[in-house]
PDB file of C-alpha atoms in Angstrom:
ATOM      1  CA  UNK X   1     -54.915 107.430  73.629  1.00  0.00           C
ATOM      2  CA  UNK X   2     -54.747 109.172  70.307  1.00  0.00           C
ATOM      3  CA  UNK X   3     -51.268 110.570  70.487  1.00  0.00           C
ATOM      4  CA  UNK X   4     -49.773 108.087  72.917  1.00  0.00           C
ATOM      5  CA  UNK X   5     -46.714 106.378  71.463  1.00  0.00           C
ATOM      6  CA  UNK X   6     -47.560 103.306  73.540  1.00  0.00           C
ATOM      7  CA  UNK X   7     -51.201 103.391  72.466  1.00  0.00           C
ATOM      8  CA  UNK X   8     -52.996 101.577  69.707  1.00  0.00           C
ATOM      9  CA  UNK X   9     -51.346 101.260  66.327  1.00  0.00           C
ATOM     10  CA  UNK X  10     -52.576 100.609  62.841  1.00  0.00           C
ATOM     11  CA  UNK X  11     -50.952  97.464  61.522  1.00  0.00           C
ATOM     12  CA  UNK X  12     -51.163  96.578  57.838  1.00  0.00           C
ATOM     13  CA  UNK X  13     -52.561  93.156  56.954  1.00  0.00           C
ATOM     14  CA  UNK X  14     -51.220  90.961  54.166  1.00  0.00           C
ATOM     15  CA  UNK X  15     -53.491  90.362  51.194  1.00  0.00           C
ATOM     16  CA  UNK X  16     -53.871  86.749  52.305  1.00  0.00           C
ATOM     17  CA  UNK X  17     -54.986  87.875  55.748  1.00  0.00           C
ATOM     18  CA  UNK X  18     -57.389  90.302  54.101  1.00  0.00           C
ATOM     19  CA  UNK X  19     -59.040  87.590  52.004  1.00  0.00           C
ATOM     20  CA  UNK X  20     -59.301  85.324  55.043  1.00  0.00           C
ATOM     21  CA  UNK X  21     -61.001  88.059  57.053  1.00  0.00           C
ATOM     22  CA  UNK X  22     -63.398  88.803  54.187  1.00  0.00           C
ATOM     23  CA  UNK X  23     -64.371  85.144  54.285  1.00  0.00           C
ATOM     24  CA  UNK X  24     -65.516  85.488  57.907  1.00  0.00           C
ATOM     25  CA  UNK X  25     -68.023  88.275  57.215  1.00  0.00           C
ATOM     26  CA  UNK X  26     -71.495  88.259  55.695  1.00  0.00           C
ATOM     27  CA  UNK X  27     -72.061  91.982  55.246  1.00  0.00           C
ATOM     28  CA  UNK X  28     -69.854  94.552  53.553  1.00  0.00           C
ATOM     29  CA  UNK X  29     -70.280  97.983  52.060  1.00  0.00           C
ATOM     30  CA  UNK X  30     -70.055  98.851  48.402  1.00  0.00           C
ATOM     31  CA  UNK X  31     -68.681 102.320  47.703  1.00  0.00           C
ATOM     32  CA  UNK X  32     -69.286 103.734  44.258  1.00  0.00           C
ATOM     33  CA  UNK X  33     -70.654 106.849  42.600  1.00  0.00           C
ATOM     34  CA  UNK X  34     -73.972 107.823  41.140  1.00  0.00           C
ATOM     35  CA  UNK X  35     -74.628 111.102  39.340  1.00  0.00           C
ATOM     36  CA  UNK X  36     -74.695 112.972  42.660  1.00  0.00           C
ATOM     37  CA  UNK X  37     -71.396 111.610  43.966  1.00  0.00           C
ATOM     38  CA  UNK X  38     -70.224 108.865  46.294  1.00  0.00           C
ATOM     39  CA  UNK X  39     -72.563 106.371  47.912  1.00  0.00           C
ATOM     40  CA  UNK X  40     -71.832 103.605  50.423  1.00  0.00           C
ATOM     41  CA  UNK X  41     -74.350 100.769  50.621  1.00  0.00           C
ATOM     42  CA  UNK X  42     -74.309  97.699  52.874  1.00  0.00           C
ATOM     43  CA  UNK X  43     -74.896  94.365  51.123  1.00  0.00           C
ATOM     44  CA  UNK X  44     -74.737  90.686  51.901  1.00  0.00           C
ATOM     45  CA  UNK X  45     -71.893  89.162  49.963  1.00  0.00           C
ATOM     46  CA  UNK X  46     -69.745  86.160  49.314  1.00  0.00           C
ATOM     47  CA  UNK X  47     -66.258  85.781  47.910  1.00  0.00           C
ATOM     48  CA  UNK X  48     -65.710  83.993  44.590  1.00  0.00           C
ATOM     49  CA  UNK X  49     -62.003  83.697  43.908  1.00  0.00           C
ATOM     50  CA  UNK X  50     -60.809  87.288  44.052  1.00  0.00           C
ATOM     51  CA  UNK X  51     -64.228  88.779  43.315  1.00  0.00           C
ATOM     52  CA  UNK X  52     -66.839  90.011  45.763  1.00  0.00           C
ATOM     53  CA  UNK X  53     -70.314  88.778  44.774  1.00  0.00           C
ATOM     54  CA  UNK X  54     -73.603  90.349  45.884  1.00  0.00           C
ATOM     55  CA  UNK X  55     -77.232  90.521  44.787  1.00  0.00           C
ATOM     56  CA  UNK X  56     -79.258  93.615  44.159  1.00  0.00           C
ATOM     57  CA  UNK X  57     -82.555  94.876  42.807  1.00  0.00           C
ATOM     58  CA  UNK X  58     -83.356  95.467  39.156  1.00  0.00           C
ATOM     59  CA  UNK X  59     -83.017  99.203  38.654  1.00  0.00           C
ATOM     60  CA  UNK X  60     -81.582  99.679  42.150  1.00  0.00           C
ATOM     61  CA  UNK X  61     -78.748 102.019  42.879  1.00  0.00           C
ATOM     62  CA  UNK X  62     -76.083  99.382  42.498  1.00  0.00           C
ATOM     63  CA  UNK X  63     -77.373  98.080  39.206  1.00  0.00           C
ATOM     64  CA  UNK X  64     -78.613 101.157  37.394  1.00  0.00           C
ATOM     65  CA  UNK X  65     -77.595 104.499  38.854  1.00  0.00           C
ATOM     66  CA  UNK X  66     -74.134 103.321  39.810  1.00  0.00           C
ATOM     67  CA  UNK X  67     -73.761 101.458  36.571  1.00  0.00           C
ATOM     68  CA  UNK X  68     -71.885  98.337  35.648  1.00  0.00           C
ATOM     69  CA  UNK X  69     -68.313  98.964  34.649  1.00  0.00           C
ATOM     70  CA  UNK X  70     -67.904 101.766  37.164  1.00  0.00           C
ATOM     71  CA  UNK X  71     -65.106 101.667  39.649  1.00  0.00           C
ATOM     72  CA  UNK X  72     -66.055 100.529  43.115  1.00  0.00           C
ATOM     73  CA  UNK X  73     -64.688  99.883  46.556  1.00  0.00           C
ATOM     74  CA  UNK X  74     -65.835  97.241  48.977  1.00  0.00           C
ATOM     75  CA  UNK X  75     -65.210  97.614  52.677  1.00  0.00           C
ATOM     76  CA  UNK X  76     -65.612  95.070  55.443  1.00  0.00           C
ATOM     77  CA  UNK X  77     -64.755  95.657  59.058  1.00  0.00           C
ATOM     78  CA  UNK X  78     -65.290  94.175  62.463  1.00  0.00           C
ATOM     79  CA  UNK X  79     -65.047  96.891  65.034  1.00  0.00           C
ATOM     80  CA  UNK X  80     -65.582  96.563  68.753  1.00  0.00           C
ATOM     81  CA  UNK X  81     -66.669 100.019  69.908  1.00  0.00           C
ATOM     82  CA  UNK X  82     -66.257  99.189  73.573  1.00  0.00           C
ATOM     83  CA  UNK X  83     -62.750  97.770  73.305  1.00  0.00           C
ATOM     84  CA  UNK X  84     -61.858 100.317  70.633  1.00  0.00           C
ATOM     85  CA  UNK X  85     -60.246  97.747  68.423  1.00  0.00           C
ATOM     86  CA  UNK X  86     -60.901  95.859  65.239  1.00  0.00           C
ATOM     87  CA  UNK X  87     -59.917  95.394  61.628  1.00  0.00           C
ATOM     88  CA  UNK X  88     -60.983  96.705  58.255  1.00  0.00           C
ATOM     89  CA  UNK X  89     -60.372  95.489  54.721  1.00  0.00           C
ATOM     90  CA  UNK X  90     -60.747  97.499  51.521  1.00  0.00           C
ATOM     91  CA  UNK X  91     -61.161  95.909  48.100  1.00  0.00           C
ATOM     92  CA  UNK X  92     -60.898  98.181  45.075  1.00  0.00           C
ATOM     93  CA  UNK X  93     -62.042  97.187  41.629  1.00  0.00           C
ATOM     94  CA  UNK X  94     -64.803  97.376  39.086  1.00  0.00           C
ATOM     95  CA  UNK X  95     -68.530  96.597  39.184  1.00  0.00           C
ATOM     96  CA  UNK X  96     -69.609  93.910  36.731  1.00  0.00           C
ATOM     97  CA  UNK X  97     -72.923  92.240  36.263  1.00  0.00           C
ATOM     98  CA  UNK X  98     -72.971  88.431  36.285  1.00  0.00           C
ATOM     99  CA  UNK X  99     -74.962  86.903  33.450  1.00  0.00           C
ATOM    100  CA  UNK X 100     -76.772  83.653  32.813  1.00  0.00           C
ATOM    101  CA  UNK X 101     -74.849  80.580  33.993  1.00  0.00           C
ATOM    102  CA  UNK X 102     -72.594  82.660  36.185  1.00  0.00           C
ATOM    103  CA  UNK X 103     -75.530  84.385  37.869  1.00  0.00           C
ATOM    104  CA  UNK X 104     -77.469  81.135  38.165  1.00  0.00           C
ATOM    105  CA  UNK X 105     -74.545  79.511  39.970  1.00  0.00           C
ATOM    106  CA  UNK X 106     -73.610  82.434  42.201  1.00  0.00           C
ATOM    107  CA  UNK X 107     -77.039  83.855  43.032  1.00  0.00           C
ATOM    108  CA  UNK X 108     -78.067  81.143  45.497  1.00  0.00           C
ATOM    109  CA  UNK X 109     -74.786  81.583  47.391  1.00  0.00           C
ATOM    110  CA  UNK X 110     -75.797  85.085  48.467  1.00  0.00           C
ATOM    111  CA  UNK X 111     -79.049  85.378  50.373  1.00  0.00           C
ATOM    112  CA  UNK X 112     -79.922  89.015  51.000  1.00  0.00           C
ATOM    113  CA  UNK X 113     -81.557  89.575  54.369  1.00  0.00           C
ATOM    114  CA  UNK X 114     -83.359  92.638  53.192  1.00  0.00           C
ATOM    115  CA  UNK X 115     -86.039  90.683  51.366  1.00  0.00           C
ATOM    116  CA  UNK X 116     -87.730  91.558  48.134  1.00  0.00           C
ATOM    117  CA  UNK X 117     -86.732  90.314  44.744  1.00  0.00           C
ATOM    118  CA  UNK X 118     -83.012  90.814  44.143  1.00  0.00           C
ATOM    119  CA  UNK X 119     -82.346  88.915  40.960  1.00  0.00           C
ATOM    120  CA  UNK X 120     -79.350  90.873  39.758  1.00  0.00           C
ATOM    121  CA  UNK X 121     -76.016  89.317  40.641  1.00  0.00           C
ATOM    122  CA  UNK X 122     -73.076  91.669  40.720  1.00  0.00           C
ATOM    123  CA  UNK X 123     -69.362  91.208  41.073  1.00  0.00           C
ATOM    124  CA  UNK X 124     -66.682  93.553  42.170  1.00  0.00           C
ATOM    125  CA  UNK X 125     -63.668  92.339  40.251  1.00  0.00           C
ATOM    126  CA  UNK X 126     -60.816  93.263  42.549  1.00  0.00           C
ATOM    127  CA  UNK X 127     -57.693  95.064  41.465  1.00  0.00           C
ATOM    128  CA  UNK X 128     -56.294  95.499  44.976  1.00  0.00           C
ATOM    129  CA  UNK X 129     -56.969  94.514  48.560  1.00  0.00           C
ATOM    130  CA  UNK X 130     -55.584  96.192  51.652  1.00  0.00           C
ATOM    131  CA  UNK X 131     -56.408  95.964  55.312  1.00  0.00           C
ATOM    132  CA  UNK X 132     -55.433  97.144  58.718  1.00  0.00           C
ATOM    133  CA  UNK X 133     -55.780  96.090  62.280  1.00  0.00           C
ATOM    134  CA  UNK X 134     -55.922  98.357  65.300  1.00  0.00           C
ATOM    135  CA  UNK X 135     -53.504  96.706  67.652  1.00  0.00           C
ATOM    136  CA  UNK X 136     -53.495  97.500  71.380  1.00  0.00           C
ATOM    137  CA  UNK X 137     -50.067  96.163  72.247  1.00  0.00           C
TER     138      UNK X 137
ATOM    139  CA  UNK D   1     -85.998  84.465  53.264  1.00  0.00           C
ATOM    140  CA  UNK D   2     -84.922  86.602  50.359  1.00  0.00           C
ATOM    141  CA  UNK D   3     -88.022  86.339  48.237  1.00  0.00           C
ATOM    142  CA  UNK D   4     -90.529  85.625  50.996  1.00  0.00           C
ATOM    143  CA  UNK D   5     -93.308  88.212  51.026  1.00  0.00           C
ATOM    144  CA  UNK D   6     -93.617  87.671  54.780  1.00  0.00           C
ATOM    145  CA  UNK D   7     -89.886  87.926  55.307  1.00  0.00           C
ATOM    146  CA  UNK D   8     -87.727  90.876  56.256  1.00  0.00           C
ATOM    147  CA  UNK D   9     -88.424  94.246  54.719  1.00  0.00           C
ATOM    148  CA  UNK D  10     -86.420  97.386  54.225  1.00  0.00           C
ATOM    149  CA  UNK D  11     -88.141 100.251  55.996  1.00  0.00           C
ATOM    150  CA  UNK D  12     -87.075 103.832  55.352  1.00  0.00           C
ATOM    151  CA  UNK D  13     -86.091 105.930  58.369  1.00  0.00           C
ATOM    152  CA  UNK D  14     -86.982 109.601  58.785  1.00  0.00           C
ATOM    153  CA  UNK D  15     -84.129 112.094  58.744  1.00  0.00           C
ATOM    154  CA  UNK D  16     -84.676 112.712  62.449  1.00  0.00           C
ATOM    155  CA  UNK D  17     -84.363 108.996  63.160  1.00  0.00           C
ATOM    156  CA  UNK D  18     -81.217 108.923  61.023  1.00  0.00           C
ATOM    157  CA  UNK D  19     -79.533 111.714  63.011  1.00  0.00           C
ATOM    158  CA  UNK D  20     -80.519 110.053  66.282  1.00  0.00           C
ATOM    159  CA  UNK D  21     -78.995 106.758  65.167  1.00  0.00           C
ATOM    160  CA  UNK D  22     -75.819 108.514  64.011  1.00  0.00           C
ATOM    161  CA  UNK D  23     -75.535 109.928  67.523  1.00  0.00           C
ATOM    162  CA  UNK D  24     -75.382 106.415  68.994  1.00  0.00           C
ATOM    163  CA  UNK D  25     -72.339 105.325  66.975  1.00  0.00           C
ATOM    164  CA  UNK D  26     -68.647 106.060  67.309  1.00  0.00           C
ATOM    165  CA  UNK D  27     -67.361 104.661  64.034  1.00  0.00           C
ATOM    166  CA  UNK D  28     -68.559 105.332  60.510  1.00  0.00           C
ATOM    167  CA  UNK D  29     -67.162 105.005  57.017  1.00  0.00           C
ATOM    168  CA  UNK D  30     -66.231 107.816  54.713  1.00  0.00           C
ATOM    169  CA  UNK D  31     -66.758 107.075  51.035  1.00  0.00           C
ATOM    170  CA  UNK D  32     -65.004 109.322  48.575  1.00  0.00           C
ATOM    171  CA  UNK D  33     -62.730 109.116  45.550  1.00  0.00           C
ATOM    172  CA  UNK D  34     -59.023 109.375  45.018  1.00  0.00           C
ATOM    173  CA  UNK D  35     -57.368 109.339  41.595  1.00  0.00           C
ATOM    174  CA  UNK D  36     -57.886 105.578  41.332  1.00  0.00           C
ATOM    175  CA  UNK D  37     -61.601 105.634  42.154  1.00  0.00           C
ATOM    176  CA  UNK D  38     -63.807 105.047  45.181  1.00  0.00           C
ATOM    177  CA  UNK D  39     -62.441 104.386  48.649  1.00  0.00           C
ATOM    178  CA  UNK D  40     -64.293 103.579  51.870  1.00  0.00           C
ATOM    179  CA  UNK D  41     -62.442 104.276  55.110  1.00  0.00           C
ATOM    180  CA  UNK D  42     -63.614 103.735  58.699  1.00  0.00           C
ATOM    181  CA  UNK D  43     -63.137 106.673  61.061  1.00  0.00           C
ATOM    182  CA  UNK D  44     -64.128 107.716  64.535  1.00  0.00           C
ATOM    183  CA  UNK D  45     -66.548 110.593  64.301  1.00  0.00           C
ATOM    184  CA  UNK D  46     -68.899 112.902  66.087  1.00  0.00           C
ATOM    185  CA  UNK D  47     -71.890 114.890  64.888  1.00  0.00           C
ATOM    186  CA  UNK D  48     -71.805 118.690  64.964  1.00  0.00           C
ATOM    187  CA  UNK D  49     -75.185 120.057  63.929  1.00  0.00           C
ATOM    188  CA  UNK D  50     -75.748 118.482  60.527  1.00  0.00           C
ATOM    189  CA  UNK D  51     -72.053 117.864  59.869  1.00  0.00           C
ATOM    190  CA  UNK D  52     -70.039 114.730  60.492  1.00  0.00           C
ATOM    191  CA  UNK D  53     -66.678 115.554  62.107  1.00  0.00           C
ATOM    192  CA  UNK D  54     -63.610 113.309  62.092  1.00  0.00           C
ATOM    193  CA  UNK D  55     -59.848 113.564  62.477  1.00  0.00           C
ATOM    194  CA  UNK D  56     -57.234 112.343  60.068  1.00  0.00           C
ATOM    195  CA  UNK D  57     -53.537 112.382  59.305  1.00  0.00           C
ATOM    196  CA  UNK D  58     -51.700 115.155  57.550  1.00  0.00           C
ATOM    197  CA  UNK D  59     -51.250 113.961  53.973  1.00  0.00           C
ATOM    198  CA  UNK D  60     -53.472 110.938  54.589  1.00  0.00           C
ATOM    199  CA  UNK D  61     -55.966 109.698  52.061  1.00  0.00           C
ATOM    200  CA  UNK D  62     -58.830 111.687  53.484  1.00  0.00           C
ATOM    201  CA  UNK D  63     -56.927 114.938  53.626  1.00  0.00           C
ATOM    202  CA  UNK D  64     -54.733 114.871  50.555  1.00  0.00           C
ATOM    203  CA  UNK D  65     -55.544 112.224  47.973  1.00  0.00           C
ATOM    204  CA  UNK D  66     -59.284 112.555  48.434  1.00  0.00           C
ATOM    205  CA  UNK D  67     -59.045 116.284  48.663  1.00  0.00           C
ATOM    206  CA  UNK D  68     -61.086 118.859  50.483  1.00  0.00           C
ATOM    207  CA  UNK D  69     -64.106 120.047  48.583  1.00  0.00           C
ATOM    208  CA  UNK D  70     -64.713 116.662  47.042  1.00  0.00           C
ATOM    209  CA  UNK D  71     -68.065 115.012  47.365  1.00  0.00           C
ATOM    210  CA  UNK D  72     -68.293 112.342  50.017  1.00  0.00           C
ATOM    211  CA  UNK D  73     -70.635 109.872  51.592  1.00  0.00           C
ATOM    212  CA  UNK D  74     -70.644 108.776  55.203  1.00  0.00           C
ATOM    213  CA  UNK D  75     -72.193 105.488  56.207  1.00  0.00           C
ATOM    214  CA  UNK D  76     -73.004 104.167  59.661  1.00  0.00           C
ATOM    215  CA  UNK D  77     -74.703 100.894  60.377  1.00  0.00           C
ATOM    216  CA  UNK D  78     -75.380  98.505  63.195  1.00  0.00           C
ATOM    217  CA  UNK D  79     -75.846  95.059  61.790  1.00  0.00           C
ATOM    218  CA  UNK D  80     -76.429  91.869  63.727  1.00  0.00           C
ATOM    219  CA  UNK D  81     -75.112  89.106  61.486  1.00  0.00           C
ATOM    220  CA  UNK D  82     -76.659  86.346  63.582  1.00  0.00           C
ATOM    221  CA  UNK D  83     -80.145  87.824  63.727  1.00  0.00           C
ATOM    222  CA  UNK D  84     -79.834  89.144  60.183  1.00  0.00           C
ATOM    223  CA  UNK D  85     -81.176  92.522  61.083  1.00  0.00           C
ATOM    224  CA  UNK D  86     -80.012  96.065  61.627  1.00  0.00           C
ATOM    225  CA  UNK D  87     -80.027  99.586  60.307  1.00  0.00           C
ATOM    226  CA  UNK D  88     -77.878 101.755  58.089  1.00  0.00           C
ATOM    227  CA  UNK D  89     -77.694 105.490  57.561  1.00  0.00           C
ATOM    228  CA  UNK D  90     -76.121 107.313  54.618  1.00  0.00           C
ATOM    229  CA  UNK D  91     -75.064 110.948  54.735  1.00  0.00           C
ATOM    230  CA  UNK D  92     -74.105 112.595  51.459  1.00  0.00           C
ATOM    231  CA  UNK D  93     -72.250 115.866  51.240  1.00  0.00           C
ATOM    232  CA  UNK D  94     -68.909 117.526  50.794  1.00  0.00           C
ATOM    233  CA  UNK D  95     -65.543 117.168  52.537  1.00  0.00           C
ATOM    234  CA  UNK D  96     -64.303 120.347  54.186  1.00  0.00           C
ATOM    235  CA  UNK D  97     -61.308 120.940  56.356  1.00  0.00           C
ATOM    236  CA  UNK D  98     -61.911 122.659  59.714  1.00  0.00           C
ATOM    237  CA  UNK D  99     -59.498 125.492  60.451  1.00  0.00           C
ATOM    238  CA  UNK D 100     -58.166 127.239  63.522  1.00  0.00           C
ATOM    239  CA  UNK D 101     -60.840 127.926  66.144  1.00  0.00           C
ATOM    240  CA  UNK D 102     -63.221 125.460  64.598  1.00  0.00           C
ATOM    241  CA  UNK D 103     -60.605 122.697  64.582  1.00  0.00           C
ATOM    242  CA  UNK D 104     -59.413 123.614  68.076  1.00  0.00           C
ATOM    243  CA  UNK D 105     -62.923 123.278  69.418  1.00  0.00           C
ATOM    244  CA  UNK D 106     -63.939 120.152  67.520  1.00  0.00           C
ATOM    245  CA  UNK D 107     -60.676 118.205  67.545  1.00  0.00           C
ATOM    246  CA  UNK D 108     -60.843 117.113  71.180  1.00  0.00           C
ATOM    247  CA  UNK D 109     -64.381 115.810  70.671  1.00  0.00           C
ATOM    248  CA  UNK D 110     -63.129 113.103  68.323  1.00  0.00           C
ATOM    249  CA  UNK D 111     -60.520 110.735  69.728  1.00  0.00           C
ATOM    250  CA  UNK D 112     -59.266 108.381  67.037  1.00  0.00           C
ATOM    251  CA  UNK D 113     -58.545 104.905  68.350  1.00  0.00           C
ATOM    252  CA  UNK D 114     -56.005 104.213  65.689  1.00  0.00           C
ATOM    253  CA  UNK D 115     -53.294 106.256  67.384  1.00  0.00           C
ATOM    254  CA  UNK D 116     -50.659 108.361  65.773  1.00  0.00           C
ATOM    255  CA  UNK D 117     -50.878 112.063  65.197  1.00  0.00           C
ATOM    256  CA  UNK D 118     -54.153 113.008  63.519  1.00  0.00           C
ATOM    257  CA  UNK D 119     -54.220 116.768  63.722  1.00  0.00           C
ATOM    258  CA  UNK D 120     -56.411 117.441  60.711  1.00  0.00           C
ATOM    259  CA  UNK D 121     -60.069 117.935  61.527  1.00  0.00           C
ATOM    260  CA  UNK D 122     -62.473 117.285  58.695  1.00  0.00           C
ATOM    261  CA  UNK D 123     -66.173 117.830  58.245  1.00  0.00           C
ATOM    262  CA  UNK D 124     -68.614 116.262  55.903  1.00  0.00           C
ATOM    263  CA  UNK D 125     -71.159 119.001  55.361  1.00  0.00           C
ATOM    264  CA  UNK D 126     -74.326 117.057  54.716  1.00  0.00           C
ATOM    265  CA  UNK D 127     -76.673 117.722  51.842  1.00  0.00           C
ATOM    266  CA  UNK D 128     -78.882 114.691  52.502  1.00  0.00           C
ATOM    267  CA  UNK D 129     -79.394 111.899  54.990  1.00  0.00           C
ATOM    268  CA  UNK D 130     -81.273 108.668  54.396  1.00  0.00           C
ATOM    269  CA  UNK D 131     -81.535 105.441  56.309  1.00  0.00           C
ATOM    270  CA  UNK D 132     -83.193 102.097  56.372  1.00  0.00           C
ATOM    271  CA  UNK D 133     -84.002  99.397  58.818  1.00  0.00           C
ATOM    272  CA  UNK D 134     -84.318  95.705  58.106  1.00  0.00           C
ATOM    273  CA  UNK D 135     -87.547  94.817  59.814  1.00  0.00           C
ATOM    274  CA  UNK D 136     -88.429  91.191  60.611  1.00  0.00           C
ATOM    275  CA  UNK D 137     -92.139  91.657  61.156  1.00  0.00           C
TER     276      UNK D 137
END
């Protein structure tokens, strides 16, 4: 199907559609860099306005090695491998740590499945959001 | 469950387990950087030895903006949002373009669902592979 003009097409999503789709998912993937280059790490998340909020470990990759203030991407998709269709959304922005009242309010809204103590609340403050849908029309 | 000592745990996977799990998936996510920072992009892929092979568009983000020779990550996961369990694997390495015979041999092994002409065959030459499993024991 790859080069078939009547085959599947990538269709761009509006930013509103992208935010709506983000709201339907519980897991996304943070892309950022540590000293050895890019990393992509799945996290439970929630949306707060136009920020992506997640929790992580003290000293974990997302809090220490990656570093607050670094640029980050956040990707969510829902892909059906059998039907070969789905959508993906990409948020780009900056990693920021949430402090005190902010963290106390947001932390309980994100429950990490992975267990362990994950007291650090992080935000990706978005600067852009884009998405696409693989459309079998 | 987040802070429950009897709750889910992250269990590290061996590199052999990681490669086996990669072999069961058709879609993964390339993490790399363009001039504006990190990006994470889903692609169809196949494994060739210890490389991840994918196809992309001429001049597309993965071929031009990201640039061959750049460091990259490649993430695959299978996450069950209802059962709150799953696994993820992270390959780290370098983006390289496949040329001529190599591309001619590998290209047909990766059929992108997204349609359009995707003649550029790329490899992520792995330098490390790690993975984890969320274990509800």
